[in-house]
CSV table of N, CA and C in Angstrom, one decimal:
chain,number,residue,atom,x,y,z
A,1,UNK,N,-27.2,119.3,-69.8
A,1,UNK,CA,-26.5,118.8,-68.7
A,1,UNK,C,-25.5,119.9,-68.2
A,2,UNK,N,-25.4,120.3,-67.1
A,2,UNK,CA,-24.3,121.0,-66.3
A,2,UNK,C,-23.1,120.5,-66.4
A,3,UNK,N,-21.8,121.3,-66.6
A,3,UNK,CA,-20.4,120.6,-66.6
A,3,UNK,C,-20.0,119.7,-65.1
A,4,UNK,N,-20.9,120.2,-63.9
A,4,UNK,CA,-20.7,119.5,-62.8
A,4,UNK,C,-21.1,117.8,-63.4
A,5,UNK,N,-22.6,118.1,-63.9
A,5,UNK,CA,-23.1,117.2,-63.7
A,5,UNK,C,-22.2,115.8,-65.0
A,6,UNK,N,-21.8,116.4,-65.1
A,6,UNK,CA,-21.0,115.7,-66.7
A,6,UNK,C,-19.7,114.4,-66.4
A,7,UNK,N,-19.2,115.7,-65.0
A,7,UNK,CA,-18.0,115.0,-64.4
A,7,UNK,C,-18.9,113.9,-63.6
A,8,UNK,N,-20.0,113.7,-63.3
A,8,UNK,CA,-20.2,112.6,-62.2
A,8,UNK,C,-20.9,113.0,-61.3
A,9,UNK,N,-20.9,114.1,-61.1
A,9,UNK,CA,-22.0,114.8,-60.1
A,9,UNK,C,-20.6,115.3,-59.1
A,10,UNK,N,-20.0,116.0,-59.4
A,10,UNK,CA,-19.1,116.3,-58.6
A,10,UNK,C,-19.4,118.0,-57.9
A,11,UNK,N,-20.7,118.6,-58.3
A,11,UNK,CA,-21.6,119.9,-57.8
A,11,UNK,C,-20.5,120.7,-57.3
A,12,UNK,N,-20.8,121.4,-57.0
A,12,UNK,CA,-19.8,122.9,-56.2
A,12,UNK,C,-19.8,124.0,-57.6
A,13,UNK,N,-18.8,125.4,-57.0
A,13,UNK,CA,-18.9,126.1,-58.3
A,13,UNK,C,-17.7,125.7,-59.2
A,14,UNK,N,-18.0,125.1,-59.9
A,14,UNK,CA,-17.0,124.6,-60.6
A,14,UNK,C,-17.1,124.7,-62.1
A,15,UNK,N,-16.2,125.2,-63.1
A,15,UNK,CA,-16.9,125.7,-64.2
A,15,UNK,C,-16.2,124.8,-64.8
A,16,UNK,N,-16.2,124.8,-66.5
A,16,UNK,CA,-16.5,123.5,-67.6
A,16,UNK,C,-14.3,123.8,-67.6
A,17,UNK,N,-14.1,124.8,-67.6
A,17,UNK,CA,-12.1,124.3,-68.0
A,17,UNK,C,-11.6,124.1,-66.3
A,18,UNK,N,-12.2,124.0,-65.3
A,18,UNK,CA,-11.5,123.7,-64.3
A,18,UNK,C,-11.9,121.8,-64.4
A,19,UNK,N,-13.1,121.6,-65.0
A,19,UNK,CA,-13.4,120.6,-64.6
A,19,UNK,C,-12.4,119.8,-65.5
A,20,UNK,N,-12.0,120.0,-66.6
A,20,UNK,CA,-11.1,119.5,-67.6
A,20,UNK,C,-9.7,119.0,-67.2
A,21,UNK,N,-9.2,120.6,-65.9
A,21,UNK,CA,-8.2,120.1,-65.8
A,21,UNK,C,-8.4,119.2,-64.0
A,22,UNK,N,-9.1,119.1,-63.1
A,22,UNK,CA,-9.6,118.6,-62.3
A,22,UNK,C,-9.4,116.7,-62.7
A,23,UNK,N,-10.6,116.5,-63.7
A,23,UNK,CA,-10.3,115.1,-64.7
A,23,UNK,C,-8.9,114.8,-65.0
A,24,UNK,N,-8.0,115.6,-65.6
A,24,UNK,CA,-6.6,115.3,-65.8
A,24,UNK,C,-5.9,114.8,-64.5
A,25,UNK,N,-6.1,115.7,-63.7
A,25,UNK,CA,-5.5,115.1,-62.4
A,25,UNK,C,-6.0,114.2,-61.4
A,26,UNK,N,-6.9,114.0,-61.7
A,26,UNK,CA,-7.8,112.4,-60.8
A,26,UNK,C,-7.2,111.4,-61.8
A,27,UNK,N,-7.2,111.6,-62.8
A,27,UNK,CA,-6.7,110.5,-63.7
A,27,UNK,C,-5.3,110.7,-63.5
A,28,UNK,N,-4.4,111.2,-63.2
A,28,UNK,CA,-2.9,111.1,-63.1
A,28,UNK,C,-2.9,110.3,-61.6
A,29,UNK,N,-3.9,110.5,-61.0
A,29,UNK,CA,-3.7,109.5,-59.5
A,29,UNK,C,-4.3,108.0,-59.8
A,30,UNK,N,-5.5,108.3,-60.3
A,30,UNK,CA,-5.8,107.1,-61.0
A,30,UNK,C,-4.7,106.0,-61.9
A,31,UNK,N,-3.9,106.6,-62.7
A,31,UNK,CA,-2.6,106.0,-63.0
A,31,UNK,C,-1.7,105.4,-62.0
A,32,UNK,N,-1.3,106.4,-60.5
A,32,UNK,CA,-0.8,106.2,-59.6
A,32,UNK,C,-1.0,104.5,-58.7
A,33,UNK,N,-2.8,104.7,-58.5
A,33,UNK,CA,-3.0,103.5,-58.0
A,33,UNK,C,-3.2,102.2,-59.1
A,34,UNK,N,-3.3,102.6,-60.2
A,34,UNK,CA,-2.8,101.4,-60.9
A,34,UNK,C,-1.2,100.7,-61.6
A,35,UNK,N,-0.9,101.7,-61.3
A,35,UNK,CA,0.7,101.7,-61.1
A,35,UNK,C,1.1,100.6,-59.8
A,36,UNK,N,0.7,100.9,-58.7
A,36,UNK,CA,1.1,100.3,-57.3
A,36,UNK,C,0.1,99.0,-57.1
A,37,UNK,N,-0.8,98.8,-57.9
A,37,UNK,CA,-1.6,97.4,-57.8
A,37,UNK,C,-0.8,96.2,-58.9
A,38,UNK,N,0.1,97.2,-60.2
A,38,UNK,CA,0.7,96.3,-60.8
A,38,UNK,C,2.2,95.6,-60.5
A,39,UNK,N,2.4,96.7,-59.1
A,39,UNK,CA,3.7,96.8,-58.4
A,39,UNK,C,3.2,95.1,-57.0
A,40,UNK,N,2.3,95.1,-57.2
A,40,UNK,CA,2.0,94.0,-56.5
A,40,UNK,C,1.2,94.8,-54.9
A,41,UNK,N,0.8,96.2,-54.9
A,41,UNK,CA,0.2,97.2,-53.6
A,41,UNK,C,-1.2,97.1,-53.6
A,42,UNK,N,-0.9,98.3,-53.2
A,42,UNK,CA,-2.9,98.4,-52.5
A,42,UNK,C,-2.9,99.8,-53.2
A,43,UNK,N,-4.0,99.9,-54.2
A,43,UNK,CA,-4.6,100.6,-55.4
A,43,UNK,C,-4.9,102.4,-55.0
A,44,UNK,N,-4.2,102.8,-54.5
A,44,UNK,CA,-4.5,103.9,-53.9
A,44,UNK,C,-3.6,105.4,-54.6
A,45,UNK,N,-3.7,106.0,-54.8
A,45,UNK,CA,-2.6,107.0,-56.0
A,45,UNK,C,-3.3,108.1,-55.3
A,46,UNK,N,-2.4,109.4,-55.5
A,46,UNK,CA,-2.3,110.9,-55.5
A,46,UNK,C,-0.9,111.7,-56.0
A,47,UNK,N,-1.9,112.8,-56.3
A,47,UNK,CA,-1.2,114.2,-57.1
A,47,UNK,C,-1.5,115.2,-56.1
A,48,UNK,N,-0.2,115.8,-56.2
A,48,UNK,CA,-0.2,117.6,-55.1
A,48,UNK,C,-0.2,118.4,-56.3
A,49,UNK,N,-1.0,119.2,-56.6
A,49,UNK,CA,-1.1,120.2,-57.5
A,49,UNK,C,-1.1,121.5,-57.0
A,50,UNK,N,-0.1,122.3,-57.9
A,50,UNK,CA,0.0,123.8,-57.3
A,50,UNK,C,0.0,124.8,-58.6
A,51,UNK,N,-0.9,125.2,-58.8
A,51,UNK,CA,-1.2,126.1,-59.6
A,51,UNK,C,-1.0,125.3,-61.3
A,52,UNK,N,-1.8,124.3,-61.3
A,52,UNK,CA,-2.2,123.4,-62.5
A,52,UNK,C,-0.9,122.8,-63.2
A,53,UNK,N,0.3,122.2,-62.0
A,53,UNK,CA,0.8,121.6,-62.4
A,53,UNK,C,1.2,120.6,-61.8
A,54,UNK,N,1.4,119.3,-61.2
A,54,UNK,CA,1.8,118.5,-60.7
A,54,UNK,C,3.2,118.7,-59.9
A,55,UNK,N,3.7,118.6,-58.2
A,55,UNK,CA,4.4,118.8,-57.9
A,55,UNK,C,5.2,117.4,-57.4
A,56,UNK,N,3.9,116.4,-56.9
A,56,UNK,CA,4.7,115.2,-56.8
A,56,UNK,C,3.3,114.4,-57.2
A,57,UNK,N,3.8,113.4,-57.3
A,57,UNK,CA,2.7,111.8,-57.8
A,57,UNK,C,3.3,111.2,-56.7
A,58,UNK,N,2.4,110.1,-56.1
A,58,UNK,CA,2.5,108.7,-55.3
A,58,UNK,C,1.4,107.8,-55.4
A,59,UNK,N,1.5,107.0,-54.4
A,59,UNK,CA,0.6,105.8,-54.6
A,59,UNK,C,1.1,105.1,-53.5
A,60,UNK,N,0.2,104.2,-52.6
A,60,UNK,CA,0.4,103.2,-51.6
A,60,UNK,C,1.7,103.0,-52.1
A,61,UNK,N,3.0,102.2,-51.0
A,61,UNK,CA,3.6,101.6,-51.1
A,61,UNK,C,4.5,101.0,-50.0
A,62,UNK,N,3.1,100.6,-49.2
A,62,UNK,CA,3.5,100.0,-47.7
A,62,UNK,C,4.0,98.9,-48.3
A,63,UNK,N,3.5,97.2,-49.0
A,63,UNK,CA,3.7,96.6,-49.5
A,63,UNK,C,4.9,96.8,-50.1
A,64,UNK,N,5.3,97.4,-51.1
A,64,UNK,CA,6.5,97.5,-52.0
A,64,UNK,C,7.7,97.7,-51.4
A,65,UNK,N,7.8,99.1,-50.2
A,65,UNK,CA,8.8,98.8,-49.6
A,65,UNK,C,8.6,98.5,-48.0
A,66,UNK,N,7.9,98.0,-47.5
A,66,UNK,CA,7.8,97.3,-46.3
A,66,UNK,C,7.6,98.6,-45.2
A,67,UNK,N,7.3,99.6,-45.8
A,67,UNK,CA,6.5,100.8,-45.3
A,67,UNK,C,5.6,101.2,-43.9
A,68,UNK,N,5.3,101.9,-43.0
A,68,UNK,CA,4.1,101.8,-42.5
A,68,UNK,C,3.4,102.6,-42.3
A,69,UNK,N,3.8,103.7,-43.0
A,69,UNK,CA,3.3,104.8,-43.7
A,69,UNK,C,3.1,106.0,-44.8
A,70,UNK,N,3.3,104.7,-45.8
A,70,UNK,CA,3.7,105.2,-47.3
A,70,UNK,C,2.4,105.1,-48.3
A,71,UNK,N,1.2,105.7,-47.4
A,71,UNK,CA,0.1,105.5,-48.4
A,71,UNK,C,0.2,106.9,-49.5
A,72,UNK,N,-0.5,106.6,-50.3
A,72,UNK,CA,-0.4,107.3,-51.6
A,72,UNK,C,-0.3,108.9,-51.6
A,73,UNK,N,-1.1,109.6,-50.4
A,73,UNK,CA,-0.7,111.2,-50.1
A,73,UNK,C,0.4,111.1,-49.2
A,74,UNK,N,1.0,110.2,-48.8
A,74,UNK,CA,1.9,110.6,-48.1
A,74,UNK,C,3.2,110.5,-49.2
A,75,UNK,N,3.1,109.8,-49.9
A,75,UNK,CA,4.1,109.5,-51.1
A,75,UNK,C,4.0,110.6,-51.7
A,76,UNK,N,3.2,111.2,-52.2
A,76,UNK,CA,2.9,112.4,-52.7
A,76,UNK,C,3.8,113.7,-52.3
A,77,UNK,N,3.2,113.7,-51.0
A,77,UNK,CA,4.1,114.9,-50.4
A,77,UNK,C,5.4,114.7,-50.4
A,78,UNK,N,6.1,113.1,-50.3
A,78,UNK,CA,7.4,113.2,-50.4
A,78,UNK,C,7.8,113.7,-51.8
A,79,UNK,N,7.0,113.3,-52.2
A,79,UNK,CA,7.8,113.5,-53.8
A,79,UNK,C,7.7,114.7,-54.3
A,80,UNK,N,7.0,115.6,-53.8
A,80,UNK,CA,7.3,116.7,-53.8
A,80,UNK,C,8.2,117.4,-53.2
A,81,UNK,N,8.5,116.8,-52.5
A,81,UNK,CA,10.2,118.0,-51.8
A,81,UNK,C,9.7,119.0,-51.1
A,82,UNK,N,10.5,119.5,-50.4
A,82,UNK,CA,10.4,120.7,-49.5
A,82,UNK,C,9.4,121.9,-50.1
A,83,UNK,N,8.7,122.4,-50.0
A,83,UNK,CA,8.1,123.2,-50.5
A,83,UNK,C,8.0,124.9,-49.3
A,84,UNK,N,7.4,125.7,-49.8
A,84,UNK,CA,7.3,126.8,-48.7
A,84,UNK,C,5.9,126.5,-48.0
A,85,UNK,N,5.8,127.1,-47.3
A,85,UNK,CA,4.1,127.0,-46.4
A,85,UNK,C,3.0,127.6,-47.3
A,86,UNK,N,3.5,128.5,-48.0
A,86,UNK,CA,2.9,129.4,-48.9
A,86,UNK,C,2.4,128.5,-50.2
A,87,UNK,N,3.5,127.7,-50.6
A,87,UNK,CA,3.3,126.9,-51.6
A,87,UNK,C,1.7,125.7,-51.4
A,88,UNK,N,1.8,125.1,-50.1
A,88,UNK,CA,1.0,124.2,-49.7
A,88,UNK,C,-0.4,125.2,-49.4
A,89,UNK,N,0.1,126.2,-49.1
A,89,UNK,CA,-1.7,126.9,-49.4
A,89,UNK,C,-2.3,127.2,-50.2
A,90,UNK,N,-1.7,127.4,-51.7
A,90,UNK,CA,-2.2,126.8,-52.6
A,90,UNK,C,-2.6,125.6,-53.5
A,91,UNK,N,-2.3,124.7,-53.0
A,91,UNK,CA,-2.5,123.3,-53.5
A,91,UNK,C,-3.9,122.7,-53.5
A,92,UNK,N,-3.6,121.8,-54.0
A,92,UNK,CA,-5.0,120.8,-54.1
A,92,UNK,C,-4.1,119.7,-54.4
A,93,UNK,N,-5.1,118.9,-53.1
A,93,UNK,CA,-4.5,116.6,-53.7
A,93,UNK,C,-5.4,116.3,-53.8
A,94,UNK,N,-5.2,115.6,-55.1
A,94,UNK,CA,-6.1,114.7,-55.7
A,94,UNK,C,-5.8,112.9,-55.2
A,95,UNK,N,-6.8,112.5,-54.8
A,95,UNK,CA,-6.8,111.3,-54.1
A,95,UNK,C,-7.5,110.0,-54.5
A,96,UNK,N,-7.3,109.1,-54.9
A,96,UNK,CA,-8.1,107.9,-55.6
A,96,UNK,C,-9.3,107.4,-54.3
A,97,UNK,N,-8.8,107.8,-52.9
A,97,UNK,CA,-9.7,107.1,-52.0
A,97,UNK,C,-9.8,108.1,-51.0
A,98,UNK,N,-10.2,108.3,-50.2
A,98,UNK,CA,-10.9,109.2,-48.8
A,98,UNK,C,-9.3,109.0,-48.0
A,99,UNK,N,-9.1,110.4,-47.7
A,99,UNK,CA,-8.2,110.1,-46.8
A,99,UNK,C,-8.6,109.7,-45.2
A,100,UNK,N,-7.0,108.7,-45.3
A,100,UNK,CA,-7.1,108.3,-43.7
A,100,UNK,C,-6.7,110.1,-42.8
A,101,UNK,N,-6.9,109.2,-41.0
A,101,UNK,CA,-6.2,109.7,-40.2
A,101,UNK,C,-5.2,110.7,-40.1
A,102,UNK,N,-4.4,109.4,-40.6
A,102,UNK,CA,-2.8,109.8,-40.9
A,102,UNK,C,-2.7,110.9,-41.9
A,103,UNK,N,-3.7,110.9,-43.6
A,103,UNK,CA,-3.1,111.8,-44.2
A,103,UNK,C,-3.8,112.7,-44.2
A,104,UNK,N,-4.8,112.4,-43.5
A,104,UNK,CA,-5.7,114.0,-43.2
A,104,UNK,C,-4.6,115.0,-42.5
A,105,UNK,N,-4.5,114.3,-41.5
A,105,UNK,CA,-3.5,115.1,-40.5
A,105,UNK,C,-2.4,115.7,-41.3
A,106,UNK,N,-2.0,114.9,-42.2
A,106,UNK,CA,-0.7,115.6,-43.2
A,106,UNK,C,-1.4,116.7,-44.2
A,107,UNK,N,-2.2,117.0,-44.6
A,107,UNK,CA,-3.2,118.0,-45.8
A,107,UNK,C,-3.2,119.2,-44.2
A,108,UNK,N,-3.5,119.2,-43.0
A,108,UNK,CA,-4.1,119.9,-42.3
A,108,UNK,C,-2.8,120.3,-41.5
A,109,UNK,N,-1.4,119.6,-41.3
A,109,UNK,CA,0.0,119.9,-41.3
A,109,UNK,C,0.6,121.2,-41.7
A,110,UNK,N,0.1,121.0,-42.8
A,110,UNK,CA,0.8,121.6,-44.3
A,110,UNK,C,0.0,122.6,-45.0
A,111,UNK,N,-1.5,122.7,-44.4
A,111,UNK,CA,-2.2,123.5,-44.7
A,111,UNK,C,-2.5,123.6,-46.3
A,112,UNK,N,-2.7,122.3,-46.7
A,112,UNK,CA,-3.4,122.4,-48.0
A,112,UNK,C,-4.9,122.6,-48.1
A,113,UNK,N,-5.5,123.4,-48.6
A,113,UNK,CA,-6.8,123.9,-48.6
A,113,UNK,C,-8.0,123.3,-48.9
A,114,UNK,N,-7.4,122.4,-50.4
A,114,UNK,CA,-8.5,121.6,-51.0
A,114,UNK,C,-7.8,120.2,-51.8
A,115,UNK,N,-9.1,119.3,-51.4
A,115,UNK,CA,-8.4,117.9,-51.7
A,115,UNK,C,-10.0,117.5,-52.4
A,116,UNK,N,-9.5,116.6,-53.3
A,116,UNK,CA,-10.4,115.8,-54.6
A,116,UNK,C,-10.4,114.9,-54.2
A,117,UNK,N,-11.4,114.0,-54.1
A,117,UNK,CA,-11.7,112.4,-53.4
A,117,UNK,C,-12.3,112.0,-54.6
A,118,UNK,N,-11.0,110.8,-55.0
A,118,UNK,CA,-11.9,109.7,-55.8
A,118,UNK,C,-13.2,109.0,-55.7
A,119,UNK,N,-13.3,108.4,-54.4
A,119,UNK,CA,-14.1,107.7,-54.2
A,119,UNK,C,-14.1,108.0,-52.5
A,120,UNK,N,-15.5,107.6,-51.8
A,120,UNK,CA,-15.4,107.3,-50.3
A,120,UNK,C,-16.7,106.4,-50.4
A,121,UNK,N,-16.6,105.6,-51.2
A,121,UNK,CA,-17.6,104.9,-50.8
A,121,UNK,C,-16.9,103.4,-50.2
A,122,UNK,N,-15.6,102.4,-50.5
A,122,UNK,CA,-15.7,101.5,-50.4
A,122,UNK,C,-14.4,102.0,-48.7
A,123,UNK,N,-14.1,103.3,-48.4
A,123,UNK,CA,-13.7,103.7,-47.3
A,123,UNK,C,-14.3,105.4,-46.9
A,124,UNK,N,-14.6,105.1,-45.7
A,124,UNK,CA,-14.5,106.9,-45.8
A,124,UNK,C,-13.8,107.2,-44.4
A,125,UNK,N,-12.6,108.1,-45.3
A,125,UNK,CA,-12.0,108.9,-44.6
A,125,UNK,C,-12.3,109.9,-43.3
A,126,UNK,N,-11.3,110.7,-43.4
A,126,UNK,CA,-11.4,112.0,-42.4
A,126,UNK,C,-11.8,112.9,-42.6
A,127,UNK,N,-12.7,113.0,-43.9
A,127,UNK,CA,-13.2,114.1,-44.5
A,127,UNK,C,-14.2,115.2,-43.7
A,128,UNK,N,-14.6,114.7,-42.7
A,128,UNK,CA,-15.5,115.1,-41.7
A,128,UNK,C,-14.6,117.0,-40.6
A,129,UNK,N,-13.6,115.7,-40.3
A,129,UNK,CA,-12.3,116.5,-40.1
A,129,UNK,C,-11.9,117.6,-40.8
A,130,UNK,N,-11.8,117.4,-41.6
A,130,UNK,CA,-11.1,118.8,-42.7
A,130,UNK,C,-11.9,119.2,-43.0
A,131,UNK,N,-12.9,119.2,-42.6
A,131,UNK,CA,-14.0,120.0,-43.7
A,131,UNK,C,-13.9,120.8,-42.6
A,132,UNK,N,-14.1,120.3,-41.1
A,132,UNK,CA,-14.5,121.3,-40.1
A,132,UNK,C,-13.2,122.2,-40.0
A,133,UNK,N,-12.5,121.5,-40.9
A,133,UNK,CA,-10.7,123.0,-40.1
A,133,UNK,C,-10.5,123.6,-41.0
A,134,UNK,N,-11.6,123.9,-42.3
A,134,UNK,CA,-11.9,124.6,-43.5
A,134,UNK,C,-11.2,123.9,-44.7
A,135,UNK,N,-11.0,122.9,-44.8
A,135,UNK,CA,-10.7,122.4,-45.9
A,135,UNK,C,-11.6,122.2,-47.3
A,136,UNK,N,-11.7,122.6,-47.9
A,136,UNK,CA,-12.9,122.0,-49.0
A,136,UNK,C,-12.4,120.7,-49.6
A,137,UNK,N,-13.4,119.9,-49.3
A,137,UNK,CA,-13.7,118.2,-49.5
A,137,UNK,C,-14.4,117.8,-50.6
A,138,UNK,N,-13.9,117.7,-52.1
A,138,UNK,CA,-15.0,117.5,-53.2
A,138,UNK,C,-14.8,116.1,-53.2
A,139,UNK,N,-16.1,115.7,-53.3
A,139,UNK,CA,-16.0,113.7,-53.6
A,139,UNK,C,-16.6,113.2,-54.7
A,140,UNK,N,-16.2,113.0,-55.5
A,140,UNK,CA,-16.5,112.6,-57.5
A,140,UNK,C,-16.9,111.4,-57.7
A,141,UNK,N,-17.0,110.3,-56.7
A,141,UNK,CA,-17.0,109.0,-57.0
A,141,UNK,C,-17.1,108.5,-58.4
A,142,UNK,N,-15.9,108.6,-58.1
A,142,UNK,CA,-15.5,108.1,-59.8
A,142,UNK,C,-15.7,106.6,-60.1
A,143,UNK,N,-16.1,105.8,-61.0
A,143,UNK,CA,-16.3,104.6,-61.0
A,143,UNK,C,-15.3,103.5,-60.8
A,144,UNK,N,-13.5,103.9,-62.1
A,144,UNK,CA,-12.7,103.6,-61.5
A,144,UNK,C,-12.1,103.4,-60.5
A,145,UNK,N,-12.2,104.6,-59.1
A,145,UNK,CA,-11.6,104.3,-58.1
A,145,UNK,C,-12.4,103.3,-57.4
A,146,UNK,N,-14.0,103.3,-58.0
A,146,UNK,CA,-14.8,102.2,-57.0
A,146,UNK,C,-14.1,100.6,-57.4
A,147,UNK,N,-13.8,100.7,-58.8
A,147,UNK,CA,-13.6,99.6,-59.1
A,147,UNK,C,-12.6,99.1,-58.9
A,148,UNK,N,-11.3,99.6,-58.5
A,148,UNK,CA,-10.2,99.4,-58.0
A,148,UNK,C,-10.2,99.0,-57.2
A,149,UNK,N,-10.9,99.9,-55.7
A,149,UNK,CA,-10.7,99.3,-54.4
A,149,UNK,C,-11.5,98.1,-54.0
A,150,UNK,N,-13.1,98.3,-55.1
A,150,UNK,CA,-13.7,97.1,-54.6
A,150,UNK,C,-12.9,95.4,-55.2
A,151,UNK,N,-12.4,95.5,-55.9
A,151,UNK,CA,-11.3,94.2,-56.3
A,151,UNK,C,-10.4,93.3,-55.4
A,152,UNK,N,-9.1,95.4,-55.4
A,152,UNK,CA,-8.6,95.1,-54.3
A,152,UNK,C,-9.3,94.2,-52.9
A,153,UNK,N,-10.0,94.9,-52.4
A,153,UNK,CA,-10.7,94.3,-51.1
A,153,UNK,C,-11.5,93.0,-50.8
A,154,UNK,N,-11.8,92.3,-52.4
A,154,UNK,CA,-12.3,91.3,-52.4
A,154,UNK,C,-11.0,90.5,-52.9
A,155,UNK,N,-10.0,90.9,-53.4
A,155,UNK,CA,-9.2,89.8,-53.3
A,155,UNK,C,-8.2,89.8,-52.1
A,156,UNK,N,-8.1,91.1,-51.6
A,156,UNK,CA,-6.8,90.5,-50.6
A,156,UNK,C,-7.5,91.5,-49.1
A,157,UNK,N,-8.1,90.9,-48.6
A,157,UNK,CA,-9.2,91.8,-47.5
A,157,UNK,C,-8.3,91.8,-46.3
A,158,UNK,N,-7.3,90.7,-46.4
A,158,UNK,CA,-6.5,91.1,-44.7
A,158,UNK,C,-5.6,92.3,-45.1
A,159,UNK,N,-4.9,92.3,-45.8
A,159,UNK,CA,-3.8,93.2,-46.6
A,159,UNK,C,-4.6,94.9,-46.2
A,160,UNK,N,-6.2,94.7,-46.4
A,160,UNK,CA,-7.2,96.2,-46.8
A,160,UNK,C,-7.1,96.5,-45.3
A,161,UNK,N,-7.4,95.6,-44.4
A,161,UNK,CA,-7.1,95.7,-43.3
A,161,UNK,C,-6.7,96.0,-42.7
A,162,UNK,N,-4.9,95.8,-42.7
A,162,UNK,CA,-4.1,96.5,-41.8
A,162,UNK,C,-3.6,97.6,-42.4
A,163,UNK,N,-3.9,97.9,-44.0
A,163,UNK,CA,-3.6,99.4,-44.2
A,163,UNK,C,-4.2,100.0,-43.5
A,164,UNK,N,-5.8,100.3,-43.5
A,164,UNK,CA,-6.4,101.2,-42.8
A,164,UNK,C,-6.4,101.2,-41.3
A,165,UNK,N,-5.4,100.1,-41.0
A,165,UNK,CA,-4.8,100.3,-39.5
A,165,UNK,C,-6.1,99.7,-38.0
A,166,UNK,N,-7.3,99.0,-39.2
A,166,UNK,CA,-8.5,98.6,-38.2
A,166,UNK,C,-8.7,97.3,-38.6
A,167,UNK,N,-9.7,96.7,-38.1
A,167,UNK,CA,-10.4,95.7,-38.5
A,167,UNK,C,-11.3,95.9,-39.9
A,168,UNK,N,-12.0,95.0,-40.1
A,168,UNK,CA,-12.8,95.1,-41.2
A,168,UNK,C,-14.0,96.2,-40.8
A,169,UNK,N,-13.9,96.7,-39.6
A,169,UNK,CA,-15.6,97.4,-39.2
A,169,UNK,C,-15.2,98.8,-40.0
A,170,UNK,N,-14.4,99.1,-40.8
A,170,UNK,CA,-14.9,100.2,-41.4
A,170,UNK,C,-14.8,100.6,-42.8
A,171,UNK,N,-14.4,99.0,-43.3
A,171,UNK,CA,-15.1,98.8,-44.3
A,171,UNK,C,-16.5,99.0,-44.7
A,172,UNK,N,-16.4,99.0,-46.3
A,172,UNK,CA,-18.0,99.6,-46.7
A,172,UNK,C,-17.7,98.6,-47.8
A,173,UNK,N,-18.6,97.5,-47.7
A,173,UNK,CA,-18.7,96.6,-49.1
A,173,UNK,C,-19.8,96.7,-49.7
């Protein structure tokens, strides 16, 4: 079996110690959105990583603090603090779910290069977007993040709703 194929089928050139530390950091966002689902939110977590170390952690927290744009990359970025431009072109976010709109626009702001997608099956983002303004878009669908959001969305489906700022039509159940 290939180290791609090991992680999930996550393909690209990716070799067996990037994949190791890749996993560490999906699972540090993965903590993130379970963090904010125990906080009583919407299961969504990210990590800004710059040169294989974590610069900020977040997670949804429109809910928690009455927010209306505090999904999990955007928490991210705050928590990372001011950074240089230079800094953000080296990064990579790792993401439990497909980015929206909103945080596409913020990765493409800021000029972060490459972003890690938990999952885009039970949403898909703007990845279409970034890919075209050169961003590299890996999607791992990890079973965790499916299992998270698909919960989420069956227990509290108006909530899933007005995060993603639509009706249910772009949901994927």
């Amino acid at each position: 079996m290939k180290p791609a194929a090991a992680f999930g089928g996550l393909g690209g050139p990716f070799e067996a110690p990037q994949l190791k530390t890749m996993n560490e950091f999906l699972r540090a966002a993965v903590e993130e959105a379970e963090r904010g689902l125990a906080e009583g939110g919407i299961p969504i977590g990210s990590v800004l990583v710059h040169r294989g170390r974590i610069l900020g952690r977040g997670r949804n927290r429109r809910v928690q603090r009455g927010s209306v744009v505090l999904h999990g990359e955007m928490d991210a970025l705050e928590n990372a603090g001011r950074r240089s431009a230079q800094a953000y072109r080296e990064c990579t976010l790792y993401t439990t779910l497909s980015p929206c709109a909103m945080c596409s626009g913020a990765i493409l702001l800021y000029g972060i290069p490459r972003v890690v997608v938990g999952e885009n099956q039970t949403f898909l983002g703007e990845e279409d977007l970034l890919r075209s303004r050169g961003v590299a878009v890996d999607v791992v669908q990890d079973a965790r993040c499916r299992e998270l959001m698909a919960q989420f969305i069956q227990a509290q489906p108006t909530l899933w709703a007005e995060d993603i700022g639509h009706g249910d039509d772009r949901i994927n159940s």
